[in-house]
Amino acid sequence: MTSQVSSAAEQADQADGADGAVVGEQRKPAGTKDVRRLDRVIIRFAGDSGDGMQLTGDRFTSETASFGNDLSTLPNFPAEIRAPAGTLPGVSSFQLHFADHDILTPGDAPNVLVAMNPAALKANIGDVPRGAEIIVNTDEFTKRAMQKVGYAASPLEDGSLDGYQLHPVPLTTLTVEALKEFDLTRKEAERSKNMFALGLLSWMYHRPTEGTEKFLRSKFAKKPEIAEANLAAFRAGWNFGETTEDFAVSYEVAPAATAFPVGTYRNISGNLALSYGLVAAARQADLPLFLGSYPITPASDILHELSRHKNFGVRTFQAEDEIAGIGAALGAAFGGSLAVTTTSGPGVALKSETIGLAVSLELPLLVVDIQRGGPSTGLPTKTEQADLLQAMFGRNGEAPVPIVAPRTPGDCFDAALEAARIALTYRTPVMLLSDGYLANGSEPWRVPELEELPDLTVRFTQGPNHTLDDGTEVFWPYKRDPLTLARPWAVPGTPGLEHRIGGIEKEDGTGNISYAPANHDFMVRIRQAKIDGIDVPDLEVDDPDGARTLVMGWGSTYGPITAAVRRLRAAGDAVAQAHLRHLNPFPKNLGAVLKAYDKVVVPEMNLGQLATLLRAKYLVDAHSYNQVNGMPFKAEQLAAALKEAIDD
């Protein structure tokens, strides 16, 4: 969905992640319901992995984006394809934070929890603050279902939920009743209960409905009766909210028109933005795009998306394994394509030898790592940023690779373009480190104008580039550009440019096999010098108050760190913030930035990998604040930790 923002204004200076606040109240005539205006709301849909919570959350998000709110989402689902129904490991949830101003995270705690069964309630109640609204599907609170998750008595009746605004709703029964005119079995009708819940929440928060109705008709175009049944359930949920006495108030969250610069916006996830960025990079370079990949969570969406864009010169190859995927991609790079391979941490380990080969061949190759919890298979559907040291050092020999990391879902588009710029300019493989939080999360994204995109035009070598002592003109595949140290890129089949290719050490210039110690020493150092010399922008520091403490982050910690910094500044604390996009090479001013502060705190979703690199390279006492529970930081949690560091 896209929306137009007609004016620009300063970003709201409010603490991200706080509870929704009532900013106004509109009273309607007697006999109609009250409407209250809020500045933000955090909703979490939770149910069994077969209850359609991701679809429900995605549809609510799409309508919220089309309405013009700023938003941030956090899908959370099991790794199992179908975990046992009604169990805690099988709970799937989708959290959405939307507001009338600029926000940065999916929110710390939901204002509204929609729990489709006892497992969903038990798995999520610990995150719900007192006073929040809880909507439960009472039909699923059977004795057997409650015992399955450890409830000795019904939480709907034992007083344990007295501190919340509880709305018991027989969602299944109401859905089946709404669909009785359709020729569906009860089980088939029950599947639409998520649409009933979506309709109810859409009424409750005045969300548009046209997009969802169009989506359902399109999704079930070949099964029109199923489409109409889901539409009927959706409308029944809306009507239930309008007529029932249990929901006496509905809420409005105004569009966030003042939070964005002028432009055309759409809701976008990190993986989708990254896919679009790769296509844009290939078009700007005037090269075909080749993706060699093996499906792996949470990177598979990129393969799925790029396979839809053959009209843009995109070719996707689903290989039999990770090694074949990158091998094909490297072959495509040799053949003159913008070559990409996508994976997650376990796949990077398998691809490491071919990444080293790409370093030796000095060919452009994008290695996209959508990080997840590890080690080994680890937590396939949970987020982590623990592959930094693997990206930096995870190859045999001295095999330096540039590393780029996006910071928000929308920023994945720009990070893909930047990774392509480096790979094509310097003839090197580049690691792009996203993660599951960015990949699956979404936010409004301004669609860039064509003239804003960088020129990535590539010039292939067309003829000899070196003159021998006897005057003969020859092609030297490792004769370097004096500015970038990049070697020439010769497309196979170009007459006169035949040259040796392979992983054994090459002689400087000629590319012939060489075992000479001095040559190897030179080639190792020149490859390192090429990476060290990559042109990256200086690090920008946000420090309006002359702080003594700097918070340094990278990747997806940007949102929680920025939200925490806002909270501290609103409370009168001086704190500086900087965020790294380029992790190899580091920005040239990074050392000076670090030494300008008395204290440097580095929050990471690992055990201190960036902090380790900063300590080693710049000899600064970087303080780590770490979390590896598969979930992103919460703003309140970070703010408390940073406050302690400031006061220490």
XYZ file of C-alpha atoms in Angstrom:
648
model
C 0.000 0.000 0.000
C 1.213 3.519 -0.696
C 0.197 6.846 0.766
C 1.101 10.462 0.017
C 2.481 12.746 2.722
C 1.735 16.337 1.778
C 3.913 18.241 4.249
C 7.111 17.802 6.228
C 7.738 18.696 9.862
C 10.166 17.980 12.648
C 10.091 14.473 14.087
C 8.137 14.031 17.295
C 10.412 14.243 20.308
C 8.541 11.632 22.310
C 9.859 8.540 24.013
C 9.347 5.530 21.759
C 7.766 2.436 23.204
C 5.614 4.079 25.874
C 2.002 3.110 26.398
C -0.642 4.691 24.222
C -1.810 7.972 25.688
C -5.277 9.464 25.457
C -4.717 12.839 23.820
C -8.313 13.748 23.302
C -11.829 12.445 23.655
C -14.701 12.861 21.296
C -18.195 12.341 22.707
C -20.969 11.262 20.397
C -24.719 11.640 20.851
C -26.524 9.425 23.345
C -26.972 5.876 22.122
C -23.696 5.801 20.171
C -20.237 4.823 21.356
C -17.411 7.054 22.517
C -14.351 7.553 20.359
C -11.043 8.332 22.056
C -7.970 9.655 20.313
C -4.606 8.061 21.094
C -1.127 9.045 19.985
C 0.083 5.428 19.758
C -1.102 1.843 20.195
C 0.710 -1.486 20.503
C -1.344 -4.550 19.531
C -0.261 -8.174 19.721
C -2.177 -10.937 17.953
C -1.358 -14.365 19.405
C -2.641 -17.845 18.724
C -1.769 -21.307 17.555
C 0.603 -21.475 14.597
C -2.360 -22.577 12.486
C -4.619 -19.704 13.534
C -3.352 -17.260 10.907
C -1.851 -14.688 13.268
C 0.856 -13.622 10.815
C -1.745 -13.043 8.091
C -3.988 -11.174 10.529
C -1.143 -8.950 11.675
C 0.033 -8.361 8.139
C -3.422 -7.267 6.995
C -3.861 -4.941 9.983
C -0.411 -3.518 9.229
C -1.199 -2.942 5.558
C -4.379 -1.033 6.389
C -2.526 0.972 9.034
C 0.161 1.893 6.499
C -2.440 2.968 3.940
C -4.069 5.113 6.635
C -0.783 6.985 7.057
C 0.412 6.010 10.536
C 4.050 5.429 11.314
C 4.481 1.810 12.337
C 6.897 -0.930 13.318
C 6.172 -4.648 13.522
C 7.541 -7.752 15.233
C 6.380 -11.102 13.829
C 7.282 -14.004 16.135
C 6.575 -17.593 15.162
C 7.777 -21.150 15.865
C 10.509 -22.806 13.853
C 8.434 -25.963 13.428
C 6.275 -26.131 10.319
C 3.367 -27.256 12.502
C 4.072 -27.371 16.220
C 1.616 -29.374 18.375
C -1.692 -27.499 18.476
C -2.505 -25.694 21.694
C 0.997 -25.955 23.163
C 3.318 -23.184 24.287
C 5.978 -24.023 21.644
C 3.281 -23.699 18.992
C 2.296 -20.109 19.819
C 2.647 -17.610 16.985
C 2.345 -13.866 17.530
C 2.482 -10.605 15.612
C 3.066 -7.275 17.361
C 2.325 -3.940 15.715
C 3.158 -0.504 17.079
C 1.516 2.381 15.214
C 1.381 6.077 16.022
C 0.604 9.591 14.871
C 4.315 10.505 15.077
C 7.738 9.064 14.387
C 8.416 5.758 16.170
C 11.379 3.403 16.122
C 10.455 0.015 17.603
C 7.550 -2.459 17.745
C 7.035 -1.312 21.333
C 8.005 -2.773 24.670
C 4.614 -4.014 25.865
C 1.235 -4.432 24.133
C -1.717 -2.221 25.025
C -3.972 -4.880 23.515
C -3.471 -8.651 23.489
C -5.690 -10.803 21.292
C -5.306 -14.373 22.631
C -6.904 -17.066 20.514
C -6.344 -19.899 23.031
C -4.969 -20.620 26.529
C -1.442 -21.225 25.215
C -1.404 -17.790 23.568
C -2.563 -16.152 26.796
C -0.021 -17.933 28.970
C 2.884 -17.340 26.561
C 2.223 -13.606 26.320
C 0.587 -12.443 29.558
C 3.990 -11.751 31.123
C 4.559 -8.956 28.595
C 1.176 -7.292 29.103
C 1.088 -4.386 31.585
C -1.723 -4.035 34.106
C -4.628 -2.051 32.752
C -4.135 -3.262 29.192
C -6.959 -4.778 27.197
C -7.082 -8.538 26.645
C -9.450 -10.080 24.107
C -9.729 -13.853 24.504
C -11.468 -16.492 22.442
C -13.487 -18.163 25.186
C -14.430 -21.103 22.967
C -10.885 -22.436 23.201
C -10.690 -22.321 27.001
C -11.742 -25.921 27.492
C -10.520 -27.957 30.443
C -8.251 -30.070 28.238
C -6.767 -27.048 26.444
C -6.030 -25.294 29.737
C -4.465 -28.376 31.301
C -2.202 -28.734 28.263
C -0.450 -25.470 29.174
C -0.559 -25.877 32.948
C -3.675 -23.947 33.982
C -5.207 -25.714 36.984
C -8.224 -23.390 36.835
C -9.569 -21.058 34.195
C -7.648 -17.756 34.213
C -10.854 -16.145 32.962
C -12.575 -17.000 36.248
C -9.936 -17.296 38.987
C -9.289 -13.563 39.355
C -5.757 -13.657 37.925
C -6.802 -11.249 35.158
C -8.621 -8.758 37.388
C -5.963 -6.120 36.777
C -6.689 -6.084 33.052
C -9.581 -4.954 30.883
C -10.770 -8.422 29.912
C -13.047 -8.932 26.913
C -14.226 -12.556 26.711
C -15.494 -13.171 23.177
C -16.641 -16.553 21.753
C -14.808 -15.909 18.493
C -15.202 -19.428 17.115
C -18.923 -19.627 17.838
C -19.587 -16.174 16.413
C -17.602 -16.989 13.287
C -19.421 -20.263 12.678
C -22.757 -18.512 13.202
C -21.808 -15.765 10.738
C -20.963 -18.369 8.103
C -23.915 -20.709 8.539
C -25.348 -19.737 5.152
C -22.194 -20.982 3.418
C -21.738 -24.599 2.403
C -18.836 -25.151 4.790
C -18.096 -27.745 7.428
C -17.695 -26.452 10.977
C -13.935 -26.995 10.766
C -13.745 -24.999 7.537
C -15.823 -22.187 9.042
C -13.647 -22.080 12.172
C -10.602 -21.261 10.051
C -12.057 -17.809 9.437
C -12.024 -16.805 13.094
C -8.850 -14.810 12.529
C -10.770 -12.678 10.021
C -13.494 -12.140 12.626
C -10.807 -10.967 15.071
C -9.315 -8.730 12.378
C -12.717 -7.177 11.706
C -13.240 -6.518 15.402
C -9.848 -4.837 15.811
C -10.346 -2.903 12.578
C -13.557 -1.459 14.020
C -11.922 -0.846 17.383
C -9.141 1.280 15.842
C -10.973 2.708 12.826
C -8.793 0.958 10.266
C -9.696 1.045 6.553
C -11.279 -2.143 5.197
C -11.103 -1.793 1.424
C -7.565 -3.169 1.153
C -8.380 -6.291 3.178
C -11.502 -6.982 1.155
C -9.529 -6.626 -2.082
C -6.776 -8.859 -0.694
C -9.200 -11.640 0.272
C -10.871 -11.622 -3.120
C -7.468 -11.807 -4.799
C -6.036 -14.489 -2.492
C -9.025 -16.774 -2.953
C -9.815 -15.820 -6.536
C -9.996 -19.489 -7.527
C -12.221 -20.307 -4.548
C -14.844 -17.536 -4.547
C -16.952 -19.182 -1.830
C -13.969 -19.223 0.541
C -13.291 -15.578 -0.328
C -16.879 -14.606 0.448
C -16.820 -16.610 3.686
C -13.714 -14.787 4.900
C -15.255 -11.469 3.903
C -18.399 -12.356 5.816
C -16.356 -13.248 8.912
C -14.383 -10.012 8.616
C -17.557 -7.931 8.360
C -19.175 -9.869 11.197
C -16.233 -8.964 13.444
C -16.624 -5.297 12.522
C -20.373 -5.417 13.188
C -19.840 -7.213 16.494
C -17.642 -4.373 17.719
C -20.217 -1.842 16.565
C -23.160 -3.529 18.338
C -21.868 -5.327 21.416
C -22.003 -3.579 24.796
C -18.672 -5.101 25.836
C -16.785 -2.620 23.642
C -18.117 0.764 24.710
C -15.197 2.725 23.286
C -13.328 2.734 20.000
C -10.064 4.523 19.331
C -8.517 6.761 16.708
C -4.821 7.191 15.969
C -4.342 10.041 13.496
C -2.031 9.729 10.477
C 1.604 10.616 11.106
C 1.773 13.248 8.368
C 4.253 15.399 10.313
C 6.724 12.554 10.854
C 7.852 12.096 7.275
C 9.406 14.153 4.483
C 7.250 14.700 1.417
C 7.027 11.647 -0.816
C 5.264 8.449 -1.765
C 5.357 5.832 0.970
C 4.605 2.146 1.227
C 4.825 -0.428 3.984
C 7.860 -2.643 3.465
C 9.656 -5.481 5.247
C 13.423 -5.761 5.424
C 13.659 -8.736 3.074
C 11.395 -7.058 0.530
C 13.388 -3.813 0.717
C 16.611 -5.761 0.310
C 15.186 -7.556 -2.739
C 14.173 -4.259 -4.321
C 17.600 -2.832 -3.512
C 19.319 -5.691 -5.336
C 17.121 -5.205 -8.405
C 17.756 -1.444 -8.330
C 21.510 -2.023 -8.000
C 21.548 -4.303 -11.031
C 19.586 -1.782 -13.082
C 21.892 1.055 -12.015
C 24.906 -1.068 -12.963
C 23.249 -2.181 -16.221
C 24.051 -5.790 -15.343
C 21.906 -8.905 -15.160
C 21.162 -9.961 -11.564
C 21.887 -13.583 -10.642
C 20.863 -15.126 -7.321
C 22.270 -18.528 -6.426
C 20.626 -19.621 -3.210
C 19.414 -22.471 -1.042
C 16.254 -21.910 1.040
C 16.961 -21.116 4.689
C 15.029 -19.217 7.338
C 14.900 -16.210 7.549
C 16.463 -15.478 4.126
C 14.138 -17.482 1.859
C 11.786 -14.561 1.212
C 14.501 -12.879 -0.876
C 14.683 -15.901 -3.180
C 10.885 -15.959 -3.420
C 10.673 -12.250 -4.210
C 13.483 -12.055 -6.749
C 12.035 -15.011 -8.648
C 9.081 -12.746 -9.511
C 11.211 -10.189 -11.364
C 12.444 -11.900 -14.518
C 11.248 -8.825 -16.428
C 14.089 -6.856 -14.800
C 16.765 -9.256 -15.963
C 16.772 -11.253 -12.733
C 17.684 -14.936 -12.824
C 17.195 -17.026 -9.685
C 18.690 -20.466 -9.149
C 17.544 -22.641 -6.248
C 20.539 -24.895 -5.718
C 20.672 -28.310 -4.067
C 22.705 -26.959 -1.151
C 24.459 -23.871 0.198
C 27.803 -24.646 -1.454
C 26.231 -25.083 -4.883
C 24.315 -21.837 -4.444
C 27.389 -19.703 -3.877
C 29.394 -21.654 -6.449
C 26.825 -20.801 -9.101
C 26.768 -17.171 -7.955
C 30.548 -16.887 -8.179
C 30.404 -18.372 -11.670
C 27.830 -15.749 -12.610
C 30.155 -13.034 -11.257
C 32.945 -14.402 -13.448
C 30.504 -14.227 -16.359
C 29.684 -10.554 -15.806
C 26.550 -10.569 -13.658
C 25.800 -8.780 -10.428
C 25.949 -11.983 -8.403
C 24.238 -12.583 -5.071
C 23.873 -15.466 -2.664
C 21.502 -15.319 0.314
C 21.657 -17.346 3.489
C 21.771 -17.277 7.281
C 24.549 -18.072 9.741
C 24.751 -21.847 9.177
C 24.888 -21.286 5.427
C 27.714 -18.762 5.750
C 29.773 -21.478 7.435
C 29.200 -23.785 4.464
C 29.945 -21.020 1.954
C 33.180 -19.918 3.620
C 35.576 -21.721 1.244
C 33.906 -20.207 -1.820
C 33.920 -16.759 -0.197
C 37.672 -17.229 0.185
C 37.858 -18.200 -3.479
C 36.016 -14.990 -4.381
C 38.572 -13.042 -2.324
C 41.379 -14.737 -4.250
C 39.711 -14.263 -7.637
C 38.820 -10.678 -6.713
C 35.350 -10.819 -8.235
C 32.278 -8.861 -7.076
C 29.883 -11.046 -5.091
C 27.209 -10.105 -2.556
C 26.836 -12.537 0.349
C 23.624 -11.673 2.198
C 23.476 -13.104 5.721
C 20.085 -12.750 7.430
C 21.318 -13.566 10.920
C 19.438 -15.794 13.349
C 20.079 -17.393 16.715
C 22.883 -19.966 16.801
C 25.111 -21.918 17.000
C 24.343 -24.667 14.483
C 20.622 -24.757 13.651
C 20.015 -22.678 16.783
C 16.837 -20.594 16.723
C 15.770 -20.505 13.059
C 12.906 -18.016 13.494
C 14.463 -15.814 16.188
C 16.811 -12.880 15.744
C 20.442 -12.400 16.722
C 23.442 -10.435 15.426
C 26.132 -12.938 16.341
C 27.683 -13.492 12.895
C 29.896 -10.385 12.914
C 33.098 -12.199 13.830
C 32.249 -14.977 11.365
C 31.832 -12.362 8.628
C 35.096 -10.704 9.640
C 37.307 -13.757 10.136
C 35.394 -16.909 9.153
C 37.679 -18.057 6.328
C 41.048 -19.759 6.131
C 44.051 -17.561 5.469
C 44.039 -13.791 5.260
C 40.775 -13.249 3.396
C 39.427 -9.756 4.189
C 35.833 -8.980 3.204
C 33.939 -5.657 3.473
C 30.906 -5.754 5.786
C 27.782 -3.600 5.526
C 24.829 -3.679 7.959
C 21.381 -2.062 7.533
C 19.712 -0.552 10.585
C 15.966 -0.610 9.794
C 13.730 -2.626 7.441
C 13.580 0.233 4.927
C 17.320 0.821 5.204
C 17.890 -2.672 3.769
C 17.223 -1.107 0.342
C 20.047 1.415 0.728
C 22.363 -1.164 2.288
C 21.926 -3.425 -0.756
C 22.885 -0.546 -3.064
C 25.905 0.288 -0.912
C 27.072 -3.336 -0.805
C 26.756 -3.497 -4.600
C 28.723 -0.239 -4.977
C 31.604 -1.615 -2.957
C 31.600 -5.023 -4.661
C 31.538 -3.577 -8.176
C 33.995 -0.741 -7.555
C 36.589 -2.739 -5.645
C 36.081 -6.210 -7.199
C 35.503 -8.020 -3.941
C 32.917 -10.166 -2.204
C 30.890 -8.123 0.303
C 29.023 -9.401 3.358
C 25.664 -7.775 4.056
C 24.529 -8.510 7.620
C 20.795 -8.142 8.173
C 18.896 -10.223 10.751
C 15.536 -11.832 11.418
C 14.171 -8.764 13.210
C 14.793 -6.535 10.197
C 13.916 -9.228 7.650
C 10.418 -9.906 8.967
C 9.666 -6.532 10.545
C 8.180 -3.703 8.532
C 7.905 0.084 8.512
C 6.816 2.901 6.159
C 9.403 3.460 3.440
C 9.685 6.408 1.104
C 9.972 5.208 -2.484
C 13.105 6.948 -3.825
C 13.202 8.974 -7.003
C 15.294 7.515 -9.820
C 17.751 10.415 -9.746
C 18.482 9.673 -6.066
C 19.953 6.267 -6.876
C 23.735 5.983 -7.290
C 25.388 5.447 -10.664
C 26.869 1.946 -10.486
C 27.870 1.688 -14.133
C 30.541 -0.945 -14.738
C 33.113 -0.861 -17.523
C 34.401 -4.265 -18.529
C 37.909 -4.569 -19.900
C 37.803 -4.712 -23.695
C 41.431 -5.168 -24.701
C 45.080 -5.378 -23.604
C 46.067 -3.303 -20.568
C 49.826 -3.872 -20.263
C 52.840 -3.440 -22.503
C 55.770 -5.801 -22.116
C 59.389 -4.670 -22.379
C 59.495 -5.807 -25.990
C 56.463 -3.666 -26.846
C 53.950 -6.517 -26.962
C 50.491 -5.542 -25.682
C 48.972 -8.159 -23.370
C 46.190 -8.540 -20.856
C 47.187 -8.784 -17.217
C 44.195 -9.888 -15.117
C 45.767 -8.604 -11.881
C 46.979 -5.222 -13.029
C 45.284 -2.843 -10.610
C 43.471 0.464 -10.718
C 45.830 2.828 -8.852
C 42.941 4.478 -6.964
C 40.872 1.448 -5.913
C 43.440 -1.367 -6.298
C 40.676 -3.265 -8.116
C 41.700 -5.667 -10.842
C 40.068 -5.518 -14.296
C 36.833 -7.426 -14.902
C 37.067 -9.377 -18.152
C 33.957 -11.145 -19.442
C 34.756 -14.694 -20.627
C 34.816 -14.972 -24.396
C 36.265 -11.531 -25.012
C 39.029 -12.078 -27.618
C 42.538 -11.638 -26.264
C 41.506 -11.534 -22.599
C 41.967 -15.215 -21.821
C 43.455 -15.706 -18.354
C 43.959 -18.320 -15.681
C 41.332 -18.653 -12.953
C 41.474 -20.646 -9.706
C 42.190 -20.617 -6.015
C 45.961 -21.150 -5.988
C 47.969 -18.006 -5.303
C 48.465 -15.783 -8.332
C 51.459 -13.862 -9.468
C 51.044 -10.123 -9.172
C 49.933 -8.714 -12.504
C 50.003 -11.807 -14.704
C 47.745 -13.995 -12.565
C 49.962 -17.018 -13.211
C 50.359 -19.587 -10.432
C 53.066 -18.518 -8.008
C 54.519 -20.149 -4.903
C 57.129 -17.436 -4.391
C 57.166 -16.306 -0.727
C 57.670 -12.642 -1.577
C 54.819 -12.682 -4.096
C 52.433 -14.292 -1.615
C 53.364 -11.734 1.012
C 52.715 -8.946 -1.491
C 49.358 -10.366 -2.675
C 48.106 -10.850 0.885
C 49.015 -7.281 1.755
C 47.593 -5.763 -1.437
C 44.254 -7.540 -0.949
C 44.123 -6.198 2.602
C 45.118 -2.714 1.433
C 42.299 -2.780 -1.112
C 39.721 -3.416 1.615
C 41.314 -0.912 3.985
C 41.178 1.724 1.265
C 37.464 1.411 0.513
C 35.844 4.839 0.565
C 33.184 4.913 3.295
C 31.566 8.008 4.854
C 32.738 9.339 8.193
C 30.726 8.234 11.206
C 28.079 10.761 12.223
C 27.559 11.370 15.933
C 24.306 12.619 17.437
C 25.404 14.619 20.483
C 23.343 17.786 21.042
C 24.354 18.282 24.686
C 28.105 17.599 24.829
C 27.741 14.209 26.526
C 30.504 12.223 28.202
C 28.939 8.839 27.343
C 28.623 7.488 23.789
C 26.261 4.661 22.829
C 27.679 2.796 19.834
C 25.549 0.339 17.869
C 25.316 -1.498 14.574
C 22.589 -3.207 12.604
C 19.081 -3.666 13.968
C 19.841 -2.276 17.430
C 19.362 1.193 15.925
C 15.655 1.434 16.771
C 15.847 0.335 20.424
C 19.033 2.359 21.048
C 17.549 5.524 19.541
C 14.309 5.054 21.477
C 16.277 4.582 24.713
C 18.412 7.663 24.001
C 15.245 9.705 23.434
C 13.939 8.624 26.818
C 17.151 9.574 28.585
C 17.353 12.979 26.910
C 13.706 13.664 27.728
C 14.605 12.965 31.369
C 17.502 15.448 31.238
C 20.435 13.080 30.727
C 23.175 13.915 28.226
C 24.064 10.943 26.034
C 25.610 10.710 22.563
C 24.733 8.144 19.922
C 26.505 6.776 16.838
C 25.579 3.853 14.624
C 27.863 1.929 12.283
C 26.795 0.896 8.779
C 30.327 -0.051 7.662
C 31.970 -2.661 9.897
C 34.901 -3.430 7.598
C 36.553 -1.146 6.954
C 35.489 1.071 9.825
C 34.979 4.787 9.071
C 38.290 6.631 9.198
C 37.138 8.954 11.997
C 35.928 6.149 14.283
C 39.035 6.125 16.460
C 38.808 9.876 17.092
C 35.096 9.577 17.881
C 35.649 6.824 20.436
C 38.467 8.683 22.189
C 36.362 11.841 22.496
C 34.167 10.224 25.177
C 34.872 9.101 28.710
C 32.673 6.039 28.349
C 31.551 3.973 25.342
C 28.644 1.533 25.718
C 27.984 -1.037 22.975
C 24.578 -2.809 23.097
C 24.560 -5.937 20.924
C 22.433 -9.041 20.414
C 25.515 -11.213 20.937
C 28.147 -11.566 23.651
C 30.142 -8.489 22.661
C 31.517 -8.979 19.152
C 31.685 -5.342 18.020
C 32.955 -4.344 21.445
C 35.762 -6.891 21.039
C 36.754 -5.408 17.678
C 36.694 -1.847 19.028
C 38.815 -2.765 22.023
C 41.357 -4.577 19.840
C 41.673 -1.945 17.115
C 41.316 1.305 19.060
C 42.401 0.307 22.604
C 39.274 1.825 24.155
C 37.458 0.384 27.150
C 34.192 -0.328 25.354
C 31.521 -1.563 27.759
C 29.285 -4.329 26.408
C 25.579 -4.627 27.099
C 24.404 -7.897 25.641
C 21.274 -9.927 25.011
C 20.959 -13.269 23.214
C 17.381 -14.397 23.892
C 16.217 -14.356 20.273
C 14.285 -11.103 20.701
C 15.205 -7.466 20.040
C 16.065 -5.100 22.883
C 13.263 -3.218 24.600
C 13.632 0.545 24.812
C 12.878 0.696 28.546
C 15.399 -2.059 29.272
C 18.126 -0.273 27.311
C 17.309 3.099 28.826
C 17.749 1.666 32.332
C 21.085 0.090 31.421
C 22.369 3.270 29.774
C 21.233 5.382 32.709
C 23.234 3.139 35.026
C 26.283 3.527 32.768
C 25.926 7.324 32.701
C 25.614 7.563 36.493
C 28.404 5.080 37.218
